[in-house]
Short mmCIF file of N, CA, C and O in Angstrom, two decimals:
data_model
loop_
_atom_site.label_atom_id
_atom_site.label_comp_id
_atom_site.label_asym_id
_atom_site.label_seq_id
_atom_site.Cartn_x
_atom_site.Cartn_y
_atom_site.Cartn_z
N GLN E 1 114.87 109.29 115.58
CA GLN E 1 115.27 108.15 115.95
C GLN E 1 114.98 107.13 115.26
O GLN E 1 114.02 107.07 114.71
N VAL E 2 115.63 106.24 115.07
CA VAL E 2 114.87 104.77 114.50
C VAL E 2 113.83 104.13 115.16
O VAL E 2 114.30 103.97 116.39
N GLN E 3 112.65 104.21 114.35
CA GLN E 3 111.87 103.29 114.82
C GLN E 3 111.32 102.51 113.76
O GLN E 3 110.87 102.38 112.41
N LEU E 4 110.45 101.06 114.19
CA LEU E 4 110.33 100.01 113.49
C LEU E 4 108.90 100.05 114.50
O LEU E 4 108.88 99.85 115.51
N VAL E 5 107.93 99.69 113.97
CA VAL E 5 106.15 99.64 113.95
C VAL E 5 105.65 98.83 113.59
O VAL E 5 104.91 98.68 112.32
N GLU E 6 104.99 97.55 114.33
CA GLU E 6 104.49 96.39 114.28
C GLU E 6 103.05 96.52 113.70
O GLU E 6 102.65 97.34 114.50
N SER E 7 102.11 95.82 112.91
CA SER E 7 100.76 96.25 113.25
C SER E 7 100.97 94.75 112.52
O SER E 7 100.87 93.94 111.70
N GLY E 8 99.13 94.41 112.86
CA GLY E 8 98.41 93.31 112.17
C GLY E 8 98.32 92.15 112.94
O GLY E 8 97.47 90.86 112.52
N GLY E 9 98.90 92.03 114.29
CA GLY E 9 98.81 90.71 115.45
C GLY E 9 97.13 90.51 115.46
O GLY E 9 96.41 91.19 115.80
N GLY E 10 96.86 89.65 115.82
CA GLY E 10 95.62 89.14 116.31
C GLY E 10 95.12 88.00 117.22
O GLY E 10 95.96 87.16 117.30
N LEU E 11 93.97 87.70 117.02
CA LEU E 11 93.54 86.16 117.64
C LEU E 11 93.04 85.39 116.43
O LEU E 11 92.63 86.35 115.44
N VAL E 12 93.86 84.49 116.22
CA VAL E 12 92.74 84.03 115.14
C VAL E 12 93.04 81.78 115.34
O VAL E 12 93.81 81.45 115.90
N GLN E 13 91.74 81.29 114.46
CA GLN E 13 91.54 80.08 114.80
C GLN E 13 92.91 78.86 113.96
O GLN E 13 93.38 79.40 112.69
N ALA E 14 93.51 78.27 114.46
CA ALA E 14 94.05 77.25 113.82
C ALA E 14 93.76 77.00 112.44
O ALA E 14 92.72 76.88 112.29
N GLY E 15 94.90 77.01 111.40
CA GLY E 15 94.69 77.09 110.30
C GLY E 15 94.19 78.23 109.67
O GLY E 15 94.30 77.90 108.27
N GLY E 16 94.20 79.82 110.22
CA GLY E 16 93.82 80.80 109.51
C GLY E 16 95.20 81.22 109.13
O GLY E 16 96.04 80.72 109.28
N SER E 17 94.71 82.72 109.39
CA SER E 17 96.27 83.39 108.39
C SER E 17 96.04 84.83 108.67
O SER E 17 94.79 85.23 109.45
N LEU E 18 97.06 85.81 109.05
CA LEU E 18 97.32 86.89 109.47
C LEU E 18 98.69 87.32 108.96
O LEU E 18 99.34 86.57 108.27
N ARG E 19 98.77 88.35 108.57
CA ARG E 19 99.66 89.29 107.57
C ARG E 19 100.16 90.41 108.78
O ARG E 19 99.17 91.38 109.23
N LEU E 20 101.00 90.31 109.30
CA LEU E 20 102.15 90.86 110.12
C LEU E 20 103.06 92.27 108.86
O LEU E 20 103.03 92.13 107.56
N SER E 21 102.82 93.74 109.58
CA SER E 21 103.83 94.85 108.45
C SER E 21 104.27 95.04 109.55
O SER E 21 103.81 95.82 111.20
N CYS E 22 105.16 96.04 109.06
CA CYS E 22 106.43 96.89 110.25
C CYS E 22 106.64 97.95 108.64
O CYS E 22 107.16 97.41 108.26
N THR E 23 106.91 99.23 109.65
CA THR E 23 107.24 100.13 108.71
C THR E 23 108.18 100.77 110.03
O THR E 23 107.91 101.14 110.88
N GLY E 24 109.75 101.13 108.99
CA GLY E 24 110.56 101.82 109.68
C GLY E 24 110.85 103.37 109.62
O GLY E 24 109.87 104.08 108.21
N SER E 25 111.49 103.77 110.28
CA SER E 25 111.62 105.57 109.96
C SER E 25 112.48 105.90 110.57
O SER E 25 113.07 105.19 111.24
N GLY E 26 113.49 107.27 110.27
CA GLY E 26 114.33 107.63 110.82
C GLY E 26 115.86 107.37 110.76
O GLY E 26 116.40 107.96 110.82
N ARG E 27 115.82 106.56 109.77
CA ARG E 27 116.71 106.47 108.28
C ARG E 27 116.60 106.65 107.20
O ARG E 27 115.37 106.01 106.72
N THR E 28 117.20 106.70 106.17
CA THR E 28 117.25 106.71 105.04
C THR E 28 117.71 105.45 104.40
O THR E 28 117.33 105.03 103.05
N ASP E 29 117.97 104.37 104.69
CA ASP E 29 119.08 103.50 104.28
C ASP E 29 118.24 102.66 104.54
O ASP E 29 119.13 101.03 104.63
N PHE E 30 117.19 102.40 105.08
CA PHE E 30 116.17 100.79 105.27
C PHE E 30 116.32 99.71 104.21
O PHE E 30 116.29 98.49 103.76
N SER E 31 116.25 101.08 102.46
CA SER E 31 116.07 99.69 101.35
C SER E 31 117.39 99.08 100.98
O SER E 31 117.10 98.16 100.78
N ILE E 32 118.44 99.35 102.05
CA ILE E 32 119.75 98.22 101.19
C ILE E 32 119.81 97.75 102.36
O ILE E 32 121.10 96.97 102.03
N HIS E 33 119.24 97.31 103.62
CA HIS E 33 119.76 96.25 104.48
C HIS E 33 119.04 95.46 104.41
O HIS E 33 117.36 95.40 104.51
N PRO E 34 119.21 94.02 105.67
CA PRO E 34 117.66 93.19 105.09
C PRO E 34 117.40 93.47 106.37
O PRO E 34 117.40 94.09 107.39
N LEU E 35 115.80 92.94 106.43
CA LEU E 35 114.92 93.03 107.31
C LEU E 35 114.55 91.71 108.05
O LEU E 35 114.74 90.62 107.38
N ALA E 36 113.67 91.61 108.91
CA ALA E 36 114.01 90.28 109.60
C ALA E 36 112.51 90.42 110.94
O ALA E 36 111.99 91.06 111.14
N TRP E 37 112.03 88.89 110.73
CA TRP E 37 111.28 88.67 111.90
C TRP E 37 111.44 87.97 112.57
O TRP E 37 112.63 86.83 112.52
N PHE E 38 111.38 87.99 114.28
CA PHE E 38 111.56 87.16 115.25
C PHE E 38 110.11 86.86 116.04
O PHE E 38 109.46 87.92 115.90
N ARG E 39 109.84 85.71 117.04
CA ARG E 39 108.65 85.64 117.76
C ARG E 39 109.39 85.19 118.92
O ARG E 39 110.45 84.39 119.41
N GLN E 40 108.57 85.42 120.03
CA GLN E 40 109.13 85.44 121.48
C GLN E 40 107.79 84.92 122.00
O GLN E 40 106.90 85.80 122.34
N ALA E 41 107.50 83.56 122.32
CA ALA E 41 106.22 83.03 123.29
C ALA E 41 107.42 82.70 124.95
O ALA E 41 108.54 83.12 125.25
N PRO E 42 105.80 83.22 125.85
CA PRO E 42 106.17 83.12 126.80
C PRO E 42 107.01 81.97 127.76
O PRO E 42 107.38 80.87 127.09
N GLY E 43 108.08 82.41 128.17
CA GLY E 43 109.20 81.88 128.46
C GLY E 43 110.07 81.08 127.98
O GLY E 43 111.14 79.89 128.16
N LYS E 44 109.86 81.50 126.66
CA LYS E 44 111.03 80.84 125.61
C LYS E 44 111.97 81.76 124.96
O LYS E 44 111.50 82.97 125.24
N GLU E 45 113.02 81.63 124.61
CA GLU E 45 114.32 82.61 123.58
C GLU E 45 113.35 82.83 122.42
O GLU E 45 112.52 82.25 122.17
N ARG E 46 113.64 84.43 121.68
CA ARG E 46 113.81 84.96 121.22
C ARG E 46 113.69 83.80 119.97
O ARG E 46 115.36 83.82 119.91
N GLU E 47 112.89 83.54 119.09
CA GLU E 47 113.16 82.59 117.89
C GLU E 47 113.47 83.38 116.39
O GLU E 47 112.15 84.28 116.38
N PHE E 48 114.12 83.11 115.72
CA PHE E 48 114.23 83.38 114.17
C PHE E 48 113.06 82.95 113.23
O PHE E 48 112.86 81.88 113.50
N VAL E 49 112.70 84.10 112.83
CA VAL E 49 111.60 83.83 111.90
C VAL E 49 111.60 83.58 110.67
O VAL E 49 111.62 82.48 109.55
N ALA E 50 111.75 84.62 110.03
CA ALA E 50 112.23 85.00 108.39
C ALA E 50 113.37 85.87 108.36
O ALA E 50 113.01 87.04 109.04
N ALA E 51 114.15 86.09 107.22
CA ALA E 51 114.91 87.21 107.01
C ALA E 51 114.84 87.38 105.11
O ALA E 51 114.55 86.57 105.00
N ILE E 52 114.99 88.99 105.04
CA ILE E 52 114.63 89.07 103.59
C ILE E 52 115.79 89.75 103.25
O ILE E 52 115.84 91.01 103.90
N SER E 53 116.75 90.17 102.00
CA SER E 53 117.40 91.35 101.42
C SER E 53 117.32 92.17 101.16
O SER E 53 115.82 92.45 100.96
N TRP E 54 118.31 93.34 100.70
CA TRP E 54 117.90 94.31 100.34
C TRP E 54 116.59 94.69 99.34
O TRP E 54 115.54 95.44 99.88
N ASN E 55 116.98 93.56 98.72
CA ASN E 55 116.23 93.86 97.35
C ASN E 55 115.06 92.73 97.51
O ASN E 55 114.33 92.48 96.07
N GLY E 56 115.05 91.92 98.10
CA GLY E 56 113.62 90.85 97.99
C GLY E 56 114.09 89.40 97.27
O GLY E 56 113.52 88.58 97.35
N GLY E 57 115.63 89.70 96.91
CA GLY E 57 115.61 88.45 95.79
C GLY E 57 116.61 87.15 96.87
O GLY E 57 116.55 86.24 96.20
N SER E 58 116.69 87.32 98.20
CA SER E 58 117.15 86.03 99.19
C SER E 58 115.92 86.64 100.10
O SER E 58 115.85 87.26 100.91
N THR E 59 115.58 85.37 100.27
CA THR E 59 114.68 85.13 102.05
C THR E 59 115.38 83.52 102.45
O THR E 59 115.97 82.59 102.11
N ASP E 60 115.13 83.83 104.08
CA ASP E 60 115.37 82.81 105.04
C ASP E 60 114.34 82.68 105.56
O ASP E 60 114.07 83.40 106.42
N TYR E 61 113.78 81.09 106.38
CA TYR E 61 113.00 80.89 106.99
C TYR E 61 113.52 79.47 108.38
O TYR E 61 114.00 78.82 107.85
N GLY E 62 113.12 80.34 108.99
CA GLY E 62 113.09 79.18 110.48
C GLY E 62 112.16 78.20 109.97
O GLY E 62 111.56 77.90 109.26
N GLU E 63 112.85 77.02 110.40
CA GLU E 63 112.31 75.26 110.08
C GLU E 63 110.84 75.05 110.46
O GLU E 63 110.22 74.57 109.47
N SER E 64 110.79 75.95 111.51
CA SER E 64 108.89 75.67 111.93
C SER E 64 108.25 76.47 111.06
O SER E 64 106.61 76.44 110.80
N VAL E 65 108.51 77.51 110.44
CA VAL E 65 107.45 77.90 109.42
C VAL E 65 107.53 78.01 107.80
O VAL E 65 107.10 78.38 107.14
N LYS E 66 108.61 77.56 107.35
CA LYS E 66 108.88 77.35 106.15
C LYS E 66 107.81 76.25 105.62
O LYS E 66 107.16 75.89 105.96
N ALA E 67 107.33 77.01 104.24
CA ALA E 67 106.32 76.77 103.53
C ALA E 67 104.72 77.40 103.67
O ALA E 67 103.97 76.93 103.14
N ARG E 68 104.79 77.67 105.27
CA ARG E 68 103.75 78.61 105.94
C ARG E 68 104.13 80.05 105.66
O ARG E 68 102.37 80.90 105.47
N PHE E 69 104.96 80.34 106.06
CA PHE E 69 105.22 81.87 106.10
C PHE E 69 105.89 82.26 104.75
O PHE E 69 106.70 81.71 104.27
N THR E 70 105.62 83.76 104.25
CA THR E 70 105.98 84.43 103.54
C THR E 70 106.53 85.34 103.84
O THR E 70 105.68 86.73 104.09
N ILE E 71 107.81 86.14 103.73
CA ILE E 71 108.38 87.24 104.40
C ILE E 71 108.10 88.13 103.11
O ILE E 71 108.66 87.70 101.79
N SER E 72 107.91 89.76 102.88
CA SER E 72 108.70 90.42 101.72
C SER E 72 108.57 91.92 102.06
O SER E 72 108.47 92.71 103.12
N ARG E 73 109.05 92.19 101.14
CA ARG E 73 109.28 94.07 101.47
C ARG E 73 108.53 95.30 100.61
O ARG E 73 108.75 94.45 99.59
N ASP E 74 108.54 96.31 100.77
CA ASP E 74 107.75 97.32 99.77
C ASP E 74 108.90 98.48 100.19
O ASP E 74 109.03 99.25 101.07
N ASN E 75 110.08 98.59 99.43
CA ASN E 75 111.11 99.56 99.88
C ASN E 75 110.88 100.88 99.85
O ASN E 75 111.34 101.80 100.66
N ALA E 76 109.49 101.53 98.92
CA ALA E 76 109.27 102.78 98.77
C ALA E 76 108.72 102.60 99.88
O ALA E 76 108.69 104.28 100.28
N ALA E 77 107.53 102.02 100.54
CA ALA E 77 107.23 102.25 102.30
C ALA E 77 107.92 102.04 103.36
O ALA E 77 107.54 102.12 104.15
N ASN E 78 109.22 101.85 103.33
CA ASN E 78 110.10 101.35 104.40
C ASN E 78 108.95 100.25 104.73
O ASN E 78 109.36 100.20 106.32
N THR E 79 108.81 99.23 104.56
CA THR E 79 107.96 98.09 105.10
C THR E 79 108.47 96.72 104.71
O THR E 79 108.61 96.37 104.03
N VAL E 80 108.12 96.21 105.58
CA VAL E 80 108.49 94.54 105.07
C VAL E 80 106.63 93.76 105.91
O VAL E 80 106.34 94.30 107.34
N TYR E 81 107.01 92.52 105.41
CA TYR E 81 105.40 91.93 105.82
C TYR E 81 105.73 90.52 106.06
O TYR E 81 106.66 89.99 105.58
N LEU E 82 104.82 89.60 106.79
CA LEU E 82 105.16 88.51 107.14
C LEU E 82 103.67 87.87 106.99
O LEU E 82 102.74 88.31 108.26
N GLN E 83 103.64 87.01 105.73
CA GLN E 83 102.12 86.81 105.44
C GLN E 83 102.46 84.95 106.22
O GLN E 83 103.09 84.76 105.87
N MET E 84 101.43 85.02 107.61
CA MET E 84 101.44 83.86 108.08
C MET E 84 99.99 82.56 107.57
O MET E 84 98.94 83.45 107.70
N ASN E 85 100.56 81.80 106.97
CA ASN E 85 99.24 81.32 106.14
C ASN E 85 99.14 79.90 107.07
O ASN E 85 100.56 79.30 108.19
N SER E 86 98.21 78.63 107.43
CA SER E 86 98.48 77.27 107.98
C SER E 86 98.59 77.54 109.84
O SER E 86 99.56 77.16 110.37
N LEU E 87 98.55 78.71 110.04
CA LEU E 87 98.24 79.05 111.32
C LEU E 87 98.41 77.98 112.28
O LEU E 87 97.45 77.30 112.39
N LYS E 88 99.02 77.44 113.17
CA LYS E 88 99.12 76.93 114.19
C LYS E 88 99.18 76.98 116.05
O LYS E 88 99.39 77.93 115.69
N PRO E 89 98.68 76.50 116.68
CA PRO E 89 99.05 77.04 118.22
C PRO E 89 100.29 77.38 118.37
O PRO E 89 100.51 78.60 119.46
N GLU E 90 101.03 76.53 117.79
CA GLU E 90 102.51 77.06 119.04
C GLU E 90 103.18 77.59 117.97
O GLU E 90 104.17 78.34 118.31
N ASP E 91 102.21 78.41 117.31
CA ASP E 91 102.95 80.04 116.38
C ASP E 91 102.52 80.84 117.35
O ASP E 91 103.03 82.76 117.02
N THR E 92 101.96 80.77 118.46
CA THR E 92 101.60 81.54 119.16
C THR E 92 102.53 82.26 120.13
O THR E 92 103.66 81.78 120.67
N ALA E 93 102.78 83.89 120.10
CA ALA E 93 104.01 84.00 120.09
C ALA E 93 103.81 86.04 120.17
O ALA E 93 102.92 86.34 119.55
N VAL E 94 104.68 86.76 120.75
CA VAL E 94 104.93 88.20 119.74
C VAL E 94 105.85 88.00 119.21
O VAL E 94 106.60 87.51 119.33
N TYR E 95 105.56 89.06 118.36
CA TYR E 95 106.53 89.06 116.87
C TYR E 95 107.01 90.37 116.43
O TYR E 95 106.21 91.54 117.08
N TYR E 96 108.41 90.32 116.61
CA TYR E 96 109.18 91.46 116.32
C TYR E 96 109.22 91.46 114.94
O TYR E 96 110.00 90.55 114.77
N CYS E 97 109.50 92.92 114.54
CA CYS E 97 110.58 93.07 112.95
C CYS E 97 111.87 93.40 114.08
O CYS E 97 111.62 94.01 115.25
N ALA E 98 112.79 93.38 113.05
CA ALA E 98 114.16 93.52 113.13
C ALA E 98 114.66 94.58 112.10
O ALA E 98 114.72 94.01 111.38
N ALA E 99 115.57 95.12 111.86
CA ALA E 99 116.40 95.75 111.13
C ALA E 99 118.11 95.30 111.56
O ALA E 99 118.22 95.97 112.41
N ALA E 100 119.01 95.22 110.73
CA ALA E 100 120.16 95.32 110.89
C ALA E 100 120.54 95.94 109.84
O ALA E 100 121.04 96.17 108.38
N PHE E 101 121.66 96.92 110.37
CA PHE E 101 122.62 98.18 109.69
C PHE E 101 123.52 97.79 108.90
O PHE E 101 124.54 98.64 108.99
N ASN E 102 124.58 96.85 109.91
CA ASN E 102 125.36 96.74 109.97
C ASN E 102 125.97 95.22 108.89
O ASN E 102 127.12 95.18 108.66
N ILE E 103 124.83 95.14 108.66
CA ILE E 103 125.53 93.23 107.76
C ILE E 103 124.63 93.80 106.22
O ILE E 103 123.58 94.79 106.20
N TYR E 104 124.83 93.33 105.49
CA TYR E 104 124.20 93.24 103.65
C TYR E 104 123.66 91.74 103.70
O TYR E 104 122.76 91.89 102.81
N GLY E 105 123.69 90.62 104.66
CA GLY E 105 123.55 89.56 104.18
C GLY E 105 122.54 88.91 105.28
O GLY E 105 122.30 89.80 106.10
N LEU E 106 121.75 87.75 104.50
CA LEU E 106 121.15 87.52 105.81
C LEU E 106 121.41 86.69 106.91
O LEU E 106 122.52 85.98 106.95
N GLY E 107 120.57 87.34 108.19
CA GLY E 107 121.29 86.85 109.43
C GLY E 107 120.21 86.09 110.16
O GLY E 107 118.76 86.56 110.29
N ARG E 108 120.18 85.15 111.55
CA ARG E 108 119.67 84.71 111.78
C ARG E 108 119.39 84.57 113.49
O ARG E 108 118.77 84.50 114.48
N SER E 109 120.51 85.56 113.62
CA SER E 109 120.99 85.45 114.95
C SER E 109 120.16 87.15 115.75
O SER E 109 120.40 88.32 114.91
N ILE E 110 120.07 87.08 117.02
CA ILE E 110 119.18 88.35 117.07
C ILE E 110 119.91 89.40 117.26
O ILE E 110 120.02 90.99 117.42
N HIS E 111 121.04 89.27 117.95
CA HIS E 111 122.80 89.92 117.96
C HIS E 111 123.34 90.71 116.25
O HIS E 111 123.61 91.79 116.74
N GLU E 112 122.65 90.21 115.23
CA GLU E 112 122.62 90.87 114.44
C GLU E 112 122.15 92.14 114.00
O GLU E 112 122.13 92.83 113.30
N TYR E 113 120.86 92.14 114.64
CA TYR E 113 119.94 93.04 114.17
C TYR E 113 120.66 94.33 115.51
O TYR E 113 120.22 93.97 116.56
N ASN E 114 120.41 95.55 114.57
CA ASN E 114 120.44 96.61 115.59
C ASN E 114 119.38 97.24 116.04
O ASN E 114 119.30 97.70 117.50
N TYR E 115 117.77 97.24 115.00
CA TYR E 115 116.66 97.83 115.90
C TYR E 115 115.57 97.18 115.93
O TYR E 115 115.61 96.24 115.04
N TRP E 116 114.90 97.09 117.08
CA TRP E 116 113.70 96.51 116.92
C TRP E 116 112.16 97.15 117.09
O TRP E 116 112.48 98.09 117.89
N GLY E 117 111.25 96.57 116.73
CA GLY E 117 109.82 97.03 116.83
C GLY E 117 109.71 96.45 118.30
O GLY E 117 110.00 95.81 119.14
N GLN E 118 108.59 97.44 118.71
CA GLN E 118 107.81 96.98 119.93
C GLN E 118 106.97 95.80 120.36
O GLN E 118 106.77 95.30 121.34
N GLY E 119 106.50 94.85 118.92
CA GLY E 119 106.26 93.59 118.90
C GLY E 119 104.52 93.45 119.17
O GLY E 119 103.40 95.17 119.14
N THR E 120 104.34 92.37 118.16
CA THR E 120 103.08 92.56 118.19
C THR E 120 102.16 91.25 118.76
O THR E 120 102.86 90.25 118.37
N GLN E 121 101.04 91.01 119.08
CA GLN E 121 100.42 89.33 119.83
C GLN E 121 100.14 88.82 119.14
O GLN E 121 99.24 89.47 118.10
N VAL E 122 100.61 87.74 118.45
CA VAL E 122 99.44 86.88 117.78
C VAL E 122 99.01 85.49 119.16
O VAL E 122 100.14 84.64 119.30
N THR E 123 97.94 85.64 118.45
CA THR E 123 97.03 84.52 119.58
C THR E 123 96.75 82.76 118.18
O THR E 123 95.58 83.40 117.58
N VAL E 124 96.72 81.96 118.73
CA VAL E 124 96.31 81.28 117.52
C VAL E 124 95.62 80.22 118.44
O VAL E 124 96.37 79.66 119.51
N SER E 125 94.08 80.02 118.31
CA SER E 125 93.50 78.88 119.13
C SER E 125 93.09 77.76 118.79
O SER E 125 92.87 77.89 117.20
N SER E 126 93.76 76.64 119.57
CA SER E 126 92.78 75.52 118.94
C SER E 126 91.33 74.84 118.38
O SER E 126 90.57 75.69 118.98
#
């Protein structure tokens, strides 16, 4: 079955950096579909963070992370990354990667993504 496994979360001080990774398995066509990162803080809805097209040629970012986060992918490894710089306490959340096998463009809605990872906790202390 399809699996997405995130890693790289942890505790970091404000202003610091973290790099999240997410590796997919169970399908042979990860490399032709968009991948994305979302996050969910306690008591809040799941929020779009970033998305990347199949070849990395197009990316999209949520307003709150633009210019601080960078999404990238390695199709040979079925892996998507999220480089997070200048972290703020309000970035604290569980971060989820997601794969969309029904669309080819970039999506911001959770409903456009078919498969989700288990999540990795990111905590930013002030």
